[in-house]
GROMACS .gro file of C-alpha atoms in nm:
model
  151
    1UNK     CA    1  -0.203   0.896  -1.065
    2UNK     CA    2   0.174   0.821  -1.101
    3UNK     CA    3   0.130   0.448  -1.101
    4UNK     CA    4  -0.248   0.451  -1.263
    5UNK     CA    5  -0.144   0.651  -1.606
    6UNK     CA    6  -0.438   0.729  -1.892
    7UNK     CA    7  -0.482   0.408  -2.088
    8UNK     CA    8  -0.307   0.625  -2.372
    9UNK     CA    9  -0.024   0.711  -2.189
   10UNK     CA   10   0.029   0.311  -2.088
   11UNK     CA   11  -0.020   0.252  -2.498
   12UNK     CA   12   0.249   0.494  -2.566
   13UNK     CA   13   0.431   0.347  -2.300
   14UNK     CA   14   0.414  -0.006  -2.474
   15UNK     CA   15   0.476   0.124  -2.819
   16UNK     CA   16   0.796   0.269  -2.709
   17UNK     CA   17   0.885  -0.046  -2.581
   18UNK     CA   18   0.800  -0.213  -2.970
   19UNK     CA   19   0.489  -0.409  -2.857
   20UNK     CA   20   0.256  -0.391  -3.169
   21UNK     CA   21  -0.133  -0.325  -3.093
   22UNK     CA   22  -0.291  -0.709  -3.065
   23UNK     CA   23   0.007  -0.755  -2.771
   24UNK     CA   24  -0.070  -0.395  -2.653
   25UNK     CA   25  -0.463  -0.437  -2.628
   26UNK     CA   26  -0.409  -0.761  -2.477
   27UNK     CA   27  -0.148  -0.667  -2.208
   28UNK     CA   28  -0.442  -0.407  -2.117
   29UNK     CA   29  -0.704  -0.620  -2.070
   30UNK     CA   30  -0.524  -0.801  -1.846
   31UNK     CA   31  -0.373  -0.572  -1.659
   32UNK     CA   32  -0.520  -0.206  -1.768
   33UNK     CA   33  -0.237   0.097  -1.745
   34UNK     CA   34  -0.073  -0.014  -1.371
   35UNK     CA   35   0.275   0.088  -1.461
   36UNK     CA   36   0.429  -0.177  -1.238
   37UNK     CA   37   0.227  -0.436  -1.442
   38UNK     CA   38   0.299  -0.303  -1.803
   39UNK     CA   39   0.731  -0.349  -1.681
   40UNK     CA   40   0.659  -0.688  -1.514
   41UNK     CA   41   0.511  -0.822  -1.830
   42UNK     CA   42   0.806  -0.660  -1.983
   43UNK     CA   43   1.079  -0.861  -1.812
   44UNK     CA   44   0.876  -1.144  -1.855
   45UNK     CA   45   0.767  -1.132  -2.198
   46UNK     CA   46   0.941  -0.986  -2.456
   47UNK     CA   47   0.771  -0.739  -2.746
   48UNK     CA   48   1.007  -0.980  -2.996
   49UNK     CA   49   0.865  -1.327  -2.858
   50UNK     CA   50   0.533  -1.448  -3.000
   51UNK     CA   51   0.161  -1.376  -2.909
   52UNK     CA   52   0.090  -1.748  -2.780
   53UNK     CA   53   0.361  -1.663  -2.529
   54UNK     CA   54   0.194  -1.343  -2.411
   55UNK     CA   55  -0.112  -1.553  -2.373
   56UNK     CA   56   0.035  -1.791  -2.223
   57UNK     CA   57   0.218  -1.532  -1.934
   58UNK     CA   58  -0.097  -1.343  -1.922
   59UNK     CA   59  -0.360  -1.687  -1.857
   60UNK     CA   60  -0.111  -1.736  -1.589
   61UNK     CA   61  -0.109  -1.452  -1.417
   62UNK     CA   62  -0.478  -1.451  -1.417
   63UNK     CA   63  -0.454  -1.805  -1.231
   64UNK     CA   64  -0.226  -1.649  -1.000
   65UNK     CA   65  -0.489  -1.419  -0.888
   66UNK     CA   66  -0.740  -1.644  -0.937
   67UNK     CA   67  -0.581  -1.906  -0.618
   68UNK     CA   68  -0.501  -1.608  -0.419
   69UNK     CA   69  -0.871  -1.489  -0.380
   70UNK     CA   70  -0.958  -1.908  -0.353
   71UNK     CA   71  -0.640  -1.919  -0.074
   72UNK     CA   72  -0.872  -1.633   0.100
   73UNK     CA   73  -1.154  -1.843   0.098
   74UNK     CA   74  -0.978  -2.229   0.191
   75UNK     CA   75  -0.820  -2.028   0.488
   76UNK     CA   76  -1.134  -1.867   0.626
   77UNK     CA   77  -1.037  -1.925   0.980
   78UNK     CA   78  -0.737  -1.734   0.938
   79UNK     CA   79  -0.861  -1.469   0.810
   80UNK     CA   80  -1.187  -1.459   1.063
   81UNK     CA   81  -1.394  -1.493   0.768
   82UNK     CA   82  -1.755  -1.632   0.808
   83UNK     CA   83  -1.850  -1.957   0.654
   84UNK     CA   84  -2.017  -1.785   0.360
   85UNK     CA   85  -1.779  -1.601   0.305
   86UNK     CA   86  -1.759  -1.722  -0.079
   87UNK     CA   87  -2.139  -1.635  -0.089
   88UNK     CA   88  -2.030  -1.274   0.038
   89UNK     CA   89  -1.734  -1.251  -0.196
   90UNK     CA   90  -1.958  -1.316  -0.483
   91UNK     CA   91  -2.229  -1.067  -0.405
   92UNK     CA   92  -1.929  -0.763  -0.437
   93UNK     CA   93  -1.738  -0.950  -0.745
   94UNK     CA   94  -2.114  -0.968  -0.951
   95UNK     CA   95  -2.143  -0.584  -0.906
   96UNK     CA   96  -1.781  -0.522  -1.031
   97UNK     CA   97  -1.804  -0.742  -1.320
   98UNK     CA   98  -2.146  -0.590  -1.445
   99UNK     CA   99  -2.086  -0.273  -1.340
  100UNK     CA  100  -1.736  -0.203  -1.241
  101UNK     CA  101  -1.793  -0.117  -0.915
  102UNK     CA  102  -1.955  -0.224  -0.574
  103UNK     CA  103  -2.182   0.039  -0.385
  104UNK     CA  104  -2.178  -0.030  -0.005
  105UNK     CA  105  -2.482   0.131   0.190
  106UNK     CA  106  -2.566   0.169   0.492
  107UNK     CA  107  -2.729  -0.136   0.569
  108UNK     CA  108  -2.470  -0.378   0.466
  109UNK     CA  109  -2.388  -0.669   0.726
  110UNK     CA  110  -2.076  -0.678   0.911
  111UNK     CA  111  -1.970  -1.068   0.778
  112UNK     CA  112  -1.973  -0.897   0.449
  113UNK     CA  113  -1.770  -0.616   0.583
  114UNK     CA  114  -1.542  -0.844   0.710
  115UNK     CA  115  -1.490  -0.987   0.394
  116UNK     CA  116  -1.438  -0.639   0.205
  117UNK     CA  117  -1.202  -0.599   0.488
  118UNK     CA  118  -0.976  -0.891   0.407
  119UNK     CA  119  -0.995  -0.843   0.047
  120UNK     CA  120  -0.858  -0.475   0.073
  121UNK     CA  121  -0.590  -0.570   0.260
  122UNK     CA  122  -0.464  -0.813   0.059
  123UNK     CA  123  -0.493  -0.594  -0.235
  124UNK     CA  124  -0.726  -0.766  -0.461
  125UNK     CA  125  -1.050  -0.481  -0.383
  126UNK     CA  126  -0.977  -0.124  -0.332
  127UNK     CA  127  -1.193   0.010  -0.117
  128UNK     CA  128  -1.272   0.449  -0.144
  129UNK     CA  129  -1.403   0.547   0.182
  130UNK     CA  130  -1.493   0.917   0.019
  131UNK     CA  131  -1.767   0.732  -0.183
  132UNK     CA  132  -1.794   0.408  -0.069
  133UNK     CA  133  -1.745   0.236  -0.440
  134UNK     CA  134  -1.490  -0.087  -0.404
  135UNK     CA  135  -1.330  -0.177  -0.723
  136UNK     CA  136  -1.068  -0.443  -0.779
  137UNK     CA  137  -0.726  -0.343  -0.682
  138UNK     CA  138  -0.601  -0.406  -1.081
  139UNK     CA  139  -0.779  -0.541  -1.384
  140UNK     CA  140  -0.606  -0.887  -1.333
  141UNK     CA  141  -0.826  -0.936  -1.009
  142UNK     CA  142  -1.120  -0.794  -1.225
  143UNK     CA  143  -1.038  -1.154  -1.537
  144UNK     CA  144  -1.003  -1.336  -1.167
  145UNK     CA  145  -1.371  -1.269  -1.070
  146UNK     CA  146  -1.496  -1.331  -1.425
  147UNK     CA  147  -1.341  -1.639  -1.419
  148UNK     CA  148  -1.489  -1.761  -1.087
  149UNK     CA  149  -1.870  -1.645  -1.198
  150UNK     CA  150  -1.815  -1.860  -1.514
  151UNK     CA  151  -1.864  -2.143  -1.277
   0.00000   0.00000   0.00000
């Protein structure tokens, strides 16, 4: 994909724009090869300015994502969400963090449906209806559900 490059084409991508391999490794962990997110960080944060700011751009970002999935979950009404819909939210963000991936089968409930539902459309999962795998949207929502099963 156009916007979903090899993880060595996004490296080659940052090396031609003179990051040096601890900013390069570290813009891809937080935000793997999206093209739109490799040129975001690079009008944010330039290959010239120091690692702690990187860091710094990056930890936010992650918070970003981080309140939009807990804006999801304070709004529930909203969104027609059920009142577990954190316990829900956490069964499909476990299975992407261990595994990178969440398998829906054919027994699966519609409240957590519902929640998979929301979730896609705000663009933190991706959802494949071909196989049925959800996956986060980018890797930034993937350090956002680490972060929330830390605690």
């Amino acid at each position: 994909l156009i916007d979903h490059p090899s993880i060595q084409v996004a490296k080659k991508l940052l090396k031609d724009l003179e990051y040096n391999d601890e900013q390069i490794n570290l813009i891809l962990e937080y935000f793997g090869s999206a093209i739109s997110y490799l040129l975001y960080t690079y009008m944010m944060v330039k290959p010239s300015e120091k690692i702690e700011k990187l860091k710094e751009f990056l930890e936010e970002e992650k918070l970003n994502a981080l309140n939009q999935i807990r804006d999801l979950f304070r709004r529930k009404k909203k969104y027609n969400l059920a009142a577990n819909a954190k316990e829900k939210f956490l069964k499909v963000a476990k299975d992407i963090v261990k595994i990178g991936e969440f398998r829906l089968d054919d027994n699966e409930d519609e409240e957590l449906m519902d929640v998979i539902d929301v979730f896609c459309e705000k663009e933190i999962l991706f959802f494949n209806p071909k196989t049925g795998i959800i996956t986060p949207n980018s890797r930034i929502y993937l350090k956002a559900m680490e972060e929330i099963l830390k605690k």
